[in-house]
mmCIF file of C-alpha atoms in Angstrom:
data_model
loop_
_atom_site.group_PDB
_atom_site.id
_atom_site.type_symbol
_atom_site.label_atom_id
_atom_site.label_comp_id
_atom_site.label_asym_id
_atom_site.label_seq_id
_atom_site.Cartn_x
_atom_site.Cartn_y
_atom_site.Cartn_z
ATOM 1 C CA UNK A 1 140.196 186.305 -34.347
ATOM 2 C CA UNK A 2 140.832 186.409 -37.987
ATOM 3 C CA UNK A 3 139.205 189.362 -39.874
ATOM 4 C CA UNK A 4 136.098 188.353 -42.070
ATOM 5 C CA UNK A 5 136.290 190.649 -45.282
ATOM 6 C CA UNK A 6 133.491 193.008 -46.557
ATOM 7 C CA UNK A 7 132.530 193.151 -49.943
ATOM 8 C CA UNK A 8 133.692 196.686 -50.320
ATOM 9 C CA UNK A 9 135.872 197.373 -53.264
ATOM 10 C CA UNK A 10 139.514 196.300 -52.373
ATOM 11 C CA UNK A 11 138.710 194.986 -49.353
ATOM 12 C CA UNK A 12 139.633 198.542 -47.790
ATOM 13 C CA UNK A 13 137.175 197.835 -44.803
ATOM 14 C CA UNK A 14 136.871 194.960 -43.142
ATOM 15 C CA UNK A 15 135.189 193.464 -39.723
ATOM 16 C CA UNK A 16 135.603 190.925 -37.273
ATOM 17 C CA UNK A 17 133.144 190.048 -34.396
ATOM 18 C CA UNK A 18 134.475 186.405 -33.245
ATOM 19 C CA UNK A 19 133.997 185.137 -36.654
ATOM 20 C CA UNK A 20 130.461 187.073 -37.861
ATOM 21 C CA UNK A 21 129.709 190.926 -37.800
ATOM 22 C CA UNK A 22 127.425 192.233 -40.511
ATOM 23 C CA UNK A 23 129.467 194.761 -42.736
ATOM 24 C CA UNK A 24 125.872 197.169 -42.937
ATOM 25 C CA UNK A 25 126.580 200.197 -44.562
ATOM 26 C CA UNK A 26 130.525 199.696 -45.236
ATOM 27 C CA UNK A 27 130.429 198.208 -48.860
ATOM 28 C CA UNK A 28 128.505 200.855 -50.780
ATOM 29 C CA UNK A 29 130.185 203.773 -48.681
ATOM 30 C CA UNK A 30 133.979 202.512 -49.107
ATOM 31 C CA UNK A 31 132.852 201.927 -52.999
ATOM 32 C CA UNK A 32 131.907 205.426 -52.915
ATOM 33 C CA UNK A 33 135.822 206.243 -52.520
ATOM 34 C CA UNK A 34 138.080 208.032 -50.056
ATOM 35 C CA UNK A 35 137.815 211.291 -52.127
ATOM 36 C CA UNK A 36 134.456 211.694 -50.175
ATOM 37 C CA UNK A 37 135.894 212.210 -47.388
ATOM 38 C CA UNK A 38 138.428 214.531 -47.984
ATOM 39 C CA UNK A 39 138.585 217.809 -45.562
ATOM 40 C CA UNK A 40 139.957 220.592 -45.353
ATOM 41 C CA UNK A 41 143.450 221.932 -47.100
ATOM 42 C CA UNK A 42 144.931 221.260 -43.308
ATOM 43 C CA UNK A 43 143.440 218.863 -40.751
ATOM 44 C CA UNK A 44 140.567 221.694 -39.142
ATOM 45 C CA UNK A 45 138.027 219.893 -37.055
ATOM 46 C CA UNK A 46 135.723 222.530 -36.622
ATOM 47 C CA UNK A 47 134.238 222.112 -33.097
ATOM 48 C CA UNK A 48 133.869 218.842 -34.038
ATOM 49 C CA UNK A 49 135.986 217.764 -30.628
ATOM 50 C CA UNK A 50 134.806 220.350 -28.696
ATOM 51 C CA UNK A 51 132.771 217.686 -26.133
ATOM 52 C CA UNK A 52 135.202 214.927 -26.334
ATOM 53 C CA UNK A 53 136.378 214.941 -22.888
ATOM 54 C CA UNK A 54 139.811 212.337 -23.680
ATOM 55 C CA UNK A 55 140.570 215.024 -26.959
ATOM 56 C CA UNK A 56 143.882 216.290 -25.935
ATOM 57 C CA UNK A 57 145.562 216.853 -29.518
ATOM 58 C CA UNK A 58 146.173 214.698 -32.566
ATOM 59 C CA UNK A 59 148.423 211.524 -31.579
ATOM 60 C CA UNK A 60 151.222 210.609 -34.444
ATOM 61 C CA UNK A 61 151.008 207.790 -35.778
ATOM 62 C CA UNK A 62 152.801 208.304 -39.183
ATOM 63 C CA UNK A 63 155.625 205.964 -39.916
ATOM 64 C CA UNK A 64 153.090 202.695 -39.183
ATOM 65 C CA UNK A 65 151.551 200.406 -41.560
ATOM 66 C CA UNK A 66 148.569 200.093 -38.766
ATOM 67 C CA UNK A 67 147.485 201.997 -35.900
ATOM 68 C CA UNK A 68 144.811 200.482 -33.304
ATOM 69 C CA UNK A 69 141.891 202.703 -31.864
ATOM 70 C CA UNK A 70 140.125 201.677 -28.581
ATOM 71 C CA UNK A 71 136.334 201.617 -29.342
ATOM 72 C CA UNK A 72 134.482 202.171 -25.894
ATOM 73 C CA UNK A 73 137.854 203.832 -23.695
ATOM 74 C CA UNK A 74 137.387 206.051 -20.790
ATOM 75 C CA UNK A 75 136.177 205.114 -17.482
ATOM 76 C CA UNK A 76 131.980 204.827 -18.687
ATOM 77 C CA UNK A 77 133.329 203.193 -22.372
ATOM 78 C CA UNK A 78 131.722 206.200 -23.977
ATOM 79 C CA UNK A 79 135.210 207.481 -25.945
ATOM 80 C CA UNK A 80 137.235 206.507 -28.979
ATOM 81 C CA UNK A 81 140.698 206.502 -27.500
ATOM 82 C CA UNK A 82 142.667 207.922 -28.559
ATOM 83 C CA UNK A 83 139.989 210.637 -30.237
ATOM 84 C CA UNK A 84 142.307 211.847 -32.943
ATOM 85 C CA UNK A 85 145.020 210.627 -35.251
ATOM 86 C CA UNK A 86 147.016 211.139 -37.690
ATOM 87 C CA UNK A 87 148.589 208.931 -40.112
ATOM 88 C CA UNK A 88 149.962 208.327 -43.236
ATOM 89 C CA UNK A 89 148.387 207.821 -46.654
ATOM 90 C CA UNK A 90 147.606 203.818 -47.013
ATOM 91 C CA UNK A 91 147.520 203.127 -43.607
ATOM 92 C CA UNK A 92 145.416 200.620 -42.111
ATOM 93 C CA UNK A 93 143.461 201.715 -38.644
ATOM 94 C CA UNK A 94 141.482 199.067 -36.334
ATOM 95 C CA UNK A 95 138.884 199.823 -33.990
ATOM 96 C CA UNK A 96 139.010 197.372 -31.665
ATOM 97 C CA UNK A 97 135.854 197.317 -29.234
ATOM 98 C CA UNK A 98 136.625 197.355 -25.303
ATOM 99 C CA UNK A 99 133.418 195.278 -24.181
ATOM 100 C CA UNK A 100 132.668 198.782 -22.158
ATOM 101 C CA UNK A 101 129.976 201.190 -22.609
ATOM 102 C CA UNK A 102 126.859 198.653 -24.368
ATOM 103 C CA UNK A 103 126.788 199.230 -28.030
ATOM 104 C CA UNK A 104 128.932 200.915 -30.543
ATOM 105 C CA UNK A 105 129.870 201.103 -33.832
ATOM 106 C CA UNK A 106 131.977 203.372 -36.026
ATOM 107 C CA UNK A 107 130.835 205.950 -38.660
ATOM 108 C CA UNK A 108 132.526 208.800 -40.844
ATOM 109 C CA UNK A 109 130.212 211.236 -40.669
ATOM 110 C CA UNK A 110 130.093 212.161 -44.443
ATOM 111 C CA UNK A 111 129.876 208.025 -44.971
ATOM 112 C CA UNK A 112 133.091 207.330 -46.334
ATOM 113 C CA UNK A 113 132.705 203.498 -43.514
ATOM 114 C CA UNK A 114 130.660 202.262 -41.539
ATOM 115 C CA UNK A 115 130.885 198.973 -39.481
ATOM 116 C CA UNK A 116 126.977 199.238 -39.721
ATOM 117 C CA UNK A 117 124.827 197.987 -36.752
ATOM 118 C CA UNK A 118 125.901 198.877 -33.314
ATOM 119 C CA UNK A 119 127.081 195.971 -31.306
ATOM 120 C CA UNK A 120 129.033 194.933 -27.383
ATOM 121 C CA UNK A 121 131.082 192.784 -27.827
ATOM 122 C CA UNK A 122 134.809 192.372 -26.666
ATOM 123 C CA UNK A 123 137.225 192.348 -29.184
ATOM 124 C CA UNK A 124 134.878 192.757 -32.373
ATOM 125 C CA UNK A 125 137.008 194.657 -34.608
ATOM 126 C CA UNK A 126 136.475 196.713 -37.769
ATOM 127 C CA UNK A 127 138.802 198.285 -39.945
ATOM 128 C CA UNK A 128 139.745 200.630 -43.145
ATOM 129 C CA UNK A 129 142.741 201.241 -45.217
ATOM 130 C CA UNK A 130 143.079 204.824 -46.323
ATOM 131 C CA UNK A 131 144.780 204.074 -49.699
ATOM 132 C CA UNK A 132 143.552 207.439 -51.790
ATOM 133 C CA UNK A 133 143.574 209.950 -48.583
ATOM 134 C CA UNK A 134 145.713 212.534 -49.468
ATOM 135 C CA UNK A 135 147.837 215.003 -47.337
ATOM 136 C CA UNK A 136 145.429 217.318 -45.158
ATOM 137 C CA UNK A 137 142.592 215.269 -45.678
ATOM 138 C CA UNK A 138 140.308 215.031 -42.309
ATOM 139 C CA UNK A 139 137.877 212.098 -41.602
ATOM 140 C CA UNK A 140 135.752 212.762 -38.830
ATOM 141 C CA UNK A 141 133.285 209.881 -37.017
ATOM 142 C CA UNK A 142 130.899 208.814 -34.436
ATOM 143 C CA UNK A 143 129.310 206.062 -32.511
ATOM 144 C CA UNK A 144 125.935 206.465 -33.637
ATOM 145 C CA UNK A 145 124.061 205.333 -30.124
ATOM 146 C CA UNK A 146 126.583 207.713 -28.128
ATOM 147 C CA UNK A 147 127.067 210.720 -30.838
ATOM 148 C CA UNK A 148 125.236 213.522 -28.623
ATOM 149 C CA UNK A 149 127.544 212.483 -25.808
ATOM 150 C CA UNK A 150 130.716 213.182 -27.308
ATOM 151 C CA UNK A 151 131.880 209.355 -28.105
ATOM 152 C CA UNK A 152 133.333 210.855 -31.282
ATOM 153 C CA UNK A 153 137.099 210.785 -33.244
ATOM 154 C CA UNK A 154 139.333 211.934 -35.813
ATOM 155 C CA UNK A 155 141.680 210.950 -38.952
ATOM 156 C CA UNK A 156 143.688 212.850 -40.227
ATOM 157 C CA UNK A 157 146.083 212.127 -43.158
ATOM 158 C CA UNK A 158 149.744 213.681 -43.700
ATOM 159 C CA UNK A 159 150.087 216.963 -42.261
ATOM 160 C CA UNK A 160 147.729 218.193 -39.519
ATOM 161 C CA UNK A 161 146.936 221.921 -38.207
ATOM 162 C CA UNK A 162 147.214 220.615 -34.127
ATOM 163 C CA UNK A 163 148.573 220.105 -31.176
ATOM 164 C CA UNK A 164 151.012 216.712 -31.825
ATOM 165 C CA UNK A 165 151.154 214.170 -29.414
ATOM 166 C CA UNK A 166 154.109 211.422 -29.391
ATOM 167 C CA UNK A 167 151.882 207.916 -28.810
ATOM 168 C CA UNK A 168 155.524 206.401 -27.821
ATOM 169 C CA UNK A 169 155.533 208.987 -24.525
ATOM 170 C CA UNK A 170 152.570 207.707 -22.920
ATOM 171 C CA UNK A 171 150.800 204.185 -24.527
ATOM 172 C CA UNK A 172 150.881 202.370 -27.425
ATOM 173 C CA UNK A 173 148.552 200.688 -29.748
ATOM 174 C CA UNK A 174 146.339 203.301 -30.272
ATOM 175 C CA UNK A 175 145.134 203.218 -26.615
ATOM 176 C CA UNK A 176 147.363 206.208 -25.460
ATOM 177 C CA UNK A 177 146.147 209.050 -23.016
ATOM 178 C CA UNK A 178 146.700 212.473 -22.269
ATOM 179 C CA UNK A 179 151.011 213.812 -23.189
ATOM 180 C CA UNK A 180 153.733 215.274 -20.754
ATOM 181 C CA UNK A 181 157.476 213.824 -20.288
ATOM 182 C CA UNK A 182 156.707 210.397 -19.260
ATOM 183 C CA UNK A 183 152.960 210.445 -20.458
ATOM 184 C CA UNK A 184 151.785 211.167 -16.771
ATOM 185 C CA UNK A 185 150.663 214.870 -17.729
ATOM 186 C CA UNK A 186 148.944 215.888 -14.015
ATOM 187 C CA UNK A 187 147.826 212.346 -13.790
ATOM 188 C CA UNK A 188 149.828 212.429 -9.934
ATOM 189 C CA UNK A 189 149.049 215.515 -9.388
ATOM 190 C CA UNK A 190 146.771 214.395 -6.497
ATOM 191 C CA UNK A 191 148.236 211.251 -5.652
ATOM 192 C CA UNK A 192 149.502 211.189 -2.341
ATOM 193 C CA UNK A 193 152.195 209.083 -2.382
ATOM 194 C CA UNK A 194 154.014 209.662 -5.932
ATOM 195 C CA UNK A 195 157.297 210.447 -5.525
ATOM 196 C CA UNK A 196 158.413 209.596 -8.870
ATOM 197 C CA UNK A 197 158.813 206.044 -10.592
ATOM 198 C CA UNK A 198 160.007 203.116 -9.002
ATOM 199 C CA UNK A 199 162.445 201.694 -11.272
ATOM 200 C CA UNK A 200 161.647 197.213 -11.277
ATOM 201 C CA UNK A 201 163.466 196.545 -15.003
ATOM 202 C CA UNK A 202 164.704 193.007 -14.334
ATOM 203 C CA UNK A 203 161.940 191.632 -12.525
ATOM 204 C CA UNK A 204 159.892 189.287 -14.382
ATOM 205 C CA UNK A 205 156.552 189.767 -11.857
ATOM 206 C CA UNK A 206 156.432 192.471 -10.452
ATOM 207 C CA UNK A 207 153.498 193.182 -7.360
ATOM 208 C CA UNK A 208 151.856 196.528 -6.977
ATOM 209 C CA UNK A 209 149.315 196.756 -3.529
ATOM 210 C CA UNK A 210 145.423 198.126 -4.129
ATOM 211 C CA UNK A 211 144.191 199.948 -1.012
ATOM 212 C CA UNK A 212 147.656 201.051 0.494
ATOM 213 C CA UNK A 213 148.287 204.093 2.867
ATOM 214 C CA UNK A 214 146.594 204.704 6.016
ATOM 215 C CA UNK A 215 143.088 204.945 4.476
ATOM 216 C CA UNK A 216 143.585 202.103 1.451
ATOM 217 C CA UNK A 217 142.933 204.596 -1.085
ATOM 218 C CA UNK A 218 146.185 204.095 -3.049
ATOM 219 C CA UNK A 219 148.329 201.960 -5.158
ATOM 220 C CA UNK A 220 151.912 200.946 -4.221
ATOM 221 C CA UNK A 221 153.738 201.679 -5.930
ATOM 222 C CA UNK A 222 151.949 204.292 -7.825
ATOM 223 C CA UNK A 223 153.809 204.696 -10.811
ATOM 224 C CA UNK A 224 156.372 201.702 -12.148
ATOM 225 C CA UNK A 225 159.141 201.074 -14.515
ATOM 226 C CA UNK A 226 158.934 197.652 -16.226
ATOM 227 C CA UNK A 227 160.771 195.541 -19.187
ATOM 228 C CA UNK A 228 158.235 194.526 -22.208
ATOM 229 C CA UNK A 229 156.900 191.662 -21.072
ATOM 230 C CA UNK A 230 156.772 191.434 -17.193
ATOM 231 C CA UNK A 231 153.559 190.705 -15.548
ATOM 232 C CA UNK A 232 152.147 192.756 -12.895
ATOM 233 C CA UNK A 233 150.382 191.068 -10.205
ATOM 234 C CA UNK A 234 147.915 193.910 -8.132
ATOM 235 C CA UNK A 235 147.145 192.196 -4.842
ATOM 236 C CA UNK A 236 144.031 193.166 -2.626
ATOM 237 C CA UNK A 237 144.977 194.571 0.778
ATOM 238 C CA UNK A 238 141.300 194.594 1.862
ATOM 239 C CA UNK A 239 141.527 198.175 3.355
ATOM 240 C CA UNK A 240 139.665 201.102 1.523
ATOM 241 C CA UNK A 241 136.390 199.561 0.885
ATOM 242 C CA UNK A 242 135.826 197.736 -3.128
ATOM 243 C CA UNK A 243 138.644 198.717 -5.471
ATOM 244 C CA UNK A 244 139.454 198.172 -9.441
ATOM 245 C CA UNK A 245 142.552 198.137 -11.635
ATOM 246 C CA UNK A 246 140.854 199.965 -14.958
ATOM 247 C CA UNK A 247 143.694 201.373 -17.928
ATOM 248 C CA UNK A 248 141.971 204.829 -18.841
ATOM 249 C CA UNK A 249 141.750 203.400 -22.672
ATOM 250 C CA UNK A 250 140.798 199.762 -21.670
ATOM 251 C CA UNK A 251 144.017 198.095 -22.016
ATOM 252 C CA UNK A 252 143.507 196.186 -19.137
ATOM 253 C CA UNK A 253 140.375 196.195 -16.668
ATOM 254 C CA UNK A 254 140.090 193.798 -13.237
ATOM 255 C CA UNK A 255 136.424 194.191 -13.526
ATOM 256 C CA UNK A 256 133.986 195.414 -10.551
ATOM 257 C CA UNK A 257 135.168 196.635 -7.507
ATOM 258 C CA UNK A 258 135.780 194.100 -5.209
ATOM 259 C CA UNK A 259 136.865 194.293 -1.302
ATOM 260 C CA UNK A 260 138.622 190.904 -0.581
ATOM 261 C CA UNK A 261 141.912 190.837 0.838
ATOM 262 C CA UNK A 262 144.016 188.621 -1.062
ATOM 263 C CA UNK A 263 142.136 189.233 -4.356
ATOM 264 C CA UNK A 264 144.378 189.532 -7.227
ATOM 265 C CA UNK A 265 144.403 190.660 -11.100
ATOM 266 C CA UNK A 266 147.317 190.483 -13.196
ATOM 267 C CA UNK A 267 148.385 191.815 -17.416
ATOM 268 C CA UNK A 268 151.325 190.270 -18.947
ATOM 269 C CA UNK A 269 152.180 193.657 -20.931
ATOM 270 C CA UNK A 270 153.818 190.695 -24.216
ATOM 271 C CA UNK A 271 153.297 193.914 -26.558
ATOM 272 C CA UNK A 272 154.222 196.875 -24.846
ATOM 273 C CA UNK A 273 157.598 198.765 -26.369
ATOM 274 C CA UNK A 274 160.083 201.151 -25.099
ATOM 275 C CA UNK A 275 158.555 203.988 -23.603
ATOM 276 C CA UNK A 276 154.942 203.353 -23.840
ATOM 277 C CA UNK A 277 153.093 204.010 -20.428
ATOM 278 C CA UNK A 278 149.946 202.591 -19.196
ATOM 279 C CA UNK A 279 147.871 205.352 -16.659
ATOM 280 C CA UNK A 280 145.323 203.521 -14.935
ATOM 281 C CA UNK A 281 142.930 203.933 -11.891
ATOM 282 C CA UNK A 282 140.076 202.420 -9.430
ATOM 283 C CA UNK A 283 137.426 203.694 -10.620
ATOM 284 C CA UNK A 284 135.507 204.232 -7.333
ATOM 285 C CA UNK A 285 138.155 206.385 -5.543
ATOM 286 C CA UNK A 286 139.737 208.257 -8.879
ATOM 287 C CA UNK A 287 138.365 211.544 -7.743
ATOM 288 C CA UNK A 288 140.347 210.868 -4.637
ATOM 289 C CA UNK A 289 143.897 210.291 -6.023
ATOM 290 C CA UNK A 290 143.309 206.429 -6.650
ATOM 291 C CA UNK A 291 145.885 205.729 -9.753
ATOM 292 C CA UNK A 292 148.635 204.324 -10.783
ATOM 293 C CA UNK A 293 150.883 204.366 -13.785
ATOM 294 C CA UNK A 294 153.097 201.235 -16.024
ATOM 295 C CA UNK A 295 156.017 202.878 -17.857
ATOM 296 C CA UNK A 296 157.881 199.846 -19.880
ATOM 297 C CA UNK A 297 161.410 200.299 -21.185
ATOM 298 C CA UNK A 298 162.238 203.936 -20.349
ATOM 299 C CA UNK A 299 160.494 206.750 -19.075
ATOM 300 C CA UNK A 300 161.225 209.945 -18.838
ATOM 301 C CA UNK A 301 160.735 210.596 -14.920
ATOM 302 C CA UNK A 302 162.767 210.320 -11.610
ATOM 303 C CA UNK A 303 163.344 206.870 -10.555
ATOM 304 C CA UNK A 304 163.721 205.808 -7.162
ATOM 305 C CA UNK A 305 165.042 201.698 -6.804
ATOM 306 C CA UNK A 306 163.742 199.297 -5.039
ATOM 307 C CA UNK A 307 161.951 195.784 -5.030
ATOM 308 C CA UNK A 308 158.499 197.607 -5.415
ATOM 309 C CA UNK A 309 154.753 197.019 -3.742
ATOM 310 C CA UNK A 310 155.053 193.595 -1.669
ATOM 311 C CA UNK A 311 151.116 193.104 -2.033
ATOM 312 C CA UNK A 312 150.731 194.007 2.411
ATOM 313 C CA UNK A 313 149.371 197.822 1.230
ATOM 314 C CA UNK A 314 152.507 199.443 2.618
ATOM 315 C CA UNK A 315 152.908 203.464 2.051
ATOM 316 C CA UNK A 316 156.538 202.876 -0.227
ATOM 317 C CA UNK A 317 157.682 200.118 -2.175
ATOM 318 C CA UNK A 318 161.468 200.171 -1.632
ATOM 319 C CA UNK A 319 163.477 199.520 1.492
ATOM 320 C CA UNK A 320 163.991 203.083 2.540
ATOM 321 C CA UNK A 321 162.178 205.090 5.625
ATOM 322 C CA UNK A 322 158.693 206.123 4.797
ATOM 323 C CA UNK A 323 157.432 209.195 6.001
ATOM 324 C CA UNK A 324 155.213 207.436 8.895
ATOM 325 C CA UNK A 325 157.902 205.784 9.753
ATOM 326 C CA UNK A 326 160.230 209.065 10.255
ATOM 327 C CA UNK A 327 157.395 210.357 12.049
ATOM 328 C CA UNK A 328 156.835 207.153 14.526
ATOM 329 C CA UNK A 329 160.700 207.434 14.939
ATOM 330 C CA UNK A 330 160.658 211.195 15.676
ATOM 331 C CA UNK A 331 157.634 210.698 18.134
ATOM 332 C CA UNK A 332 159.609 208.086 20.208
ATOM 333 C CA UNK A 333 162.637 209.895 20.508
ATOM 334 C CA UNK A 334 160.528 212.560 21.424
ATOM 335 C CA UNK A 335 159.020 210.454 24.425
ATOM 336 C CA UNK A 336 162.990 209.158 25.450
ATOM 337 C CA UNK A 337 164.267 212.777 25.458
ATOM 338 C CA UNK A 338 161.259 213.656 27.705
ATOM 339 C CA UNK A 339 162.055 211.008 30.729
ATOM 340 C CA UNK A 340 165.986 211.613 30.049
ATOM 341 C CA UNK A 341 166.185 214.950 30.843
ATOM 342 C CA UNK A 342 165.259 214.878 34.319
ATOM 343 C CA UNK A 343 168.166 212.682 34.895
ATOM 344 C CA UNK A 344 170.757 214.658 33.354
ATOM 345 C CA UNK A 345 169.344 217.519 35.546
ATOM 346 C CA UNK A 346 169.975 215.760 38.550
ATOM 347 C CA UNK A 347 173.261 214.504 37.778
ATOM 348 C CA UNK A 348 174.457 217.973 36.838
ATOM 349 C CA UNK A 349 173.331 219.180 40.180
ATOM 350 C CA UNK A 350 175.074 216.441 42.098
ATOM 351 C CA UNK A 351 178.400 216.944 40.296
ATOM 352 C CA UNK A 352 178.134 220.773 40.951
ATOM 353 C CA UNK A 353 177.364 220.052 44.831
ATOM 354 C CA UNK A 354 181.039 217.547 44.675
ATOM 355 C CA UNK A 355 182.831 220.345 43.229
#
């Protein structure tokens, strides 16, 4: 897609939808100057997050030229993701819509843009350059359909009063979730069978199963370690009832839930850099510990080896014992010991009576 420009007054916004999307209200408001939107002496957002459920702190994005924002993230597409950043003064930020949620646009809520009419699309983007922010200045925005539902976000410019987050620990491009060490935060916390990250650098393909474990209600691997550009295939087991591969901020999304063995989706990640990490889930069985995770480059985690998920919905990806197989193992010894015993009794006996 190449960008169509607005009329606005050094082109600061500007708004792509496939080659036409009406600017609306962007021209006059971006005329009106940056000063406008200037808040408080720090970045304060006075309550003004308070109901966005993906708000977990303001993600750092100074140092780039351009930062990307996710327009219709989260698992309904009713979030800007991530909800707040912070950059530096003259940087460029793109909302770039996720095809999720019906329509959206983007508004600063005091009018400084506007990419006008709400709209659906995939990949329509719209974007301004903050050339006369200064340090501490705060723009807050909306989707205007999905306002009173918290689909809401955040610039800030310099220096901000907040929690930081470090984009590079957990997914890049502006499509970054919730911190912690390896960007995982509690993500696993009720996954069943993460045991840490399975470490597949080299590989250029790597397979991860969808409806593994004795119920099909988990990926397998759950949580990967990959080189920037490797595709991961996710193959269909069949067990588990429908399943879907769906990033939390729309990175990547395998559609509807579907129940076919042999089914398969697969994301080349071309753009991914060190240490950014994709969470994902199926959206049907989340609740129920259904996720997964793509680390690319490094991660911050403990890594187990091994060749990974073979696509068959087995309960570990690497060569090793599982856990049902200890247990089968156990069981059968358990059974030998049982009829051997006998035996040994009698031949104890029958050496005592020689003696």
């Amino acid at each position: 897609m190449t960008p169509n420009a607005d009329a606005a007054e050094g082109d600061a916004a500007s708004m792509s939808r496939r080659g036409f999307f009406r600017a609306g209200a962007a021209g006059a408001a971006v005329a009106a100057g940056v000063a406008a939107g200037s808040g408080t002496a720090a970045a304060q957002y006075d309550g003004w997050l308070d109901d966005v459920s993906n708000y977990d702190g303001t993600h750092d994005y100074r140092g780039q030229s351009e930062v990307t924002v996710s327009v219709g993230a989260g698992e309904n597409g009713l979030l800007f993701g991530p909800a707040a950043i912070l950059i530096d003064p003259g940087t460029t930020v793109v909302w770039e819509w996720t095809g999720r949620g019906g329509g959206h646009n983007v508004v600063a809520d005091d009018g400084t843009f506007d990419s006008g009419s709400a709209v659906s699309e995939e990949g329509t983007t719209f974007e301004y350059t903050f050339d006369d922010a200064g340090d501490g200045d705060v723009f807050n925005y909306y989707c205007g359909p999905h306002q009173s539902i918290g689909m809401k976000g955040a610039v800030a410019v310099g220096s901000v009063d907040d929690d930081l987050v470090d984009p590079q620990a957990e997914g890049g491009d502006g499509d970054s979730g919730e911190g912690g060490a390896a960007g995982y935060g509690d993500w696993f916390s009720n996954v069943g069978n993460y045991e840490g990250t399975r470490d597949l650098r080299g590989q250029s393909e790597v397979t991860v199963s969808v409806g593994a474990g004795e119920n099909g209600l988990l990926f397998d691997p759950p949580a990967i370690l990959v080189d920037p550009g490797t595709t991961v295939r996710w193959e269909w087991t069949g067990r588990g009832g429908g399943h879907n591969v769906v990033e939390e901020n729309g990175v990547f999304d395998s559609g509807s839930a579907v129940a076919e063995e042999g089914t398969t989706f697969e994301y080349t990640f071309d753009d991914a850099g060190d240490g950014d990490v994709f969470r994902y889930a199926c959206g049907p069985h989340q609740s129920v510990g259904m996720k997964g995770a793509v680390a690319v480059g490094s991660v911050d985690d403990q890594l187990i080896g091994g060749e990974g998920g073979s696509g068959s919905g087995g309960s570990g990806g690497g060569s090793g014992l599982s856990a049902s197989d200890i247990g089968t193992l156990a069981l059968g010894f358990g059974f030998a010991g049982a009829l051997l015993v006998p035996l040994f009794y009698a031949a104890h006996r029958k050496a005592e009576r020689n003696a």
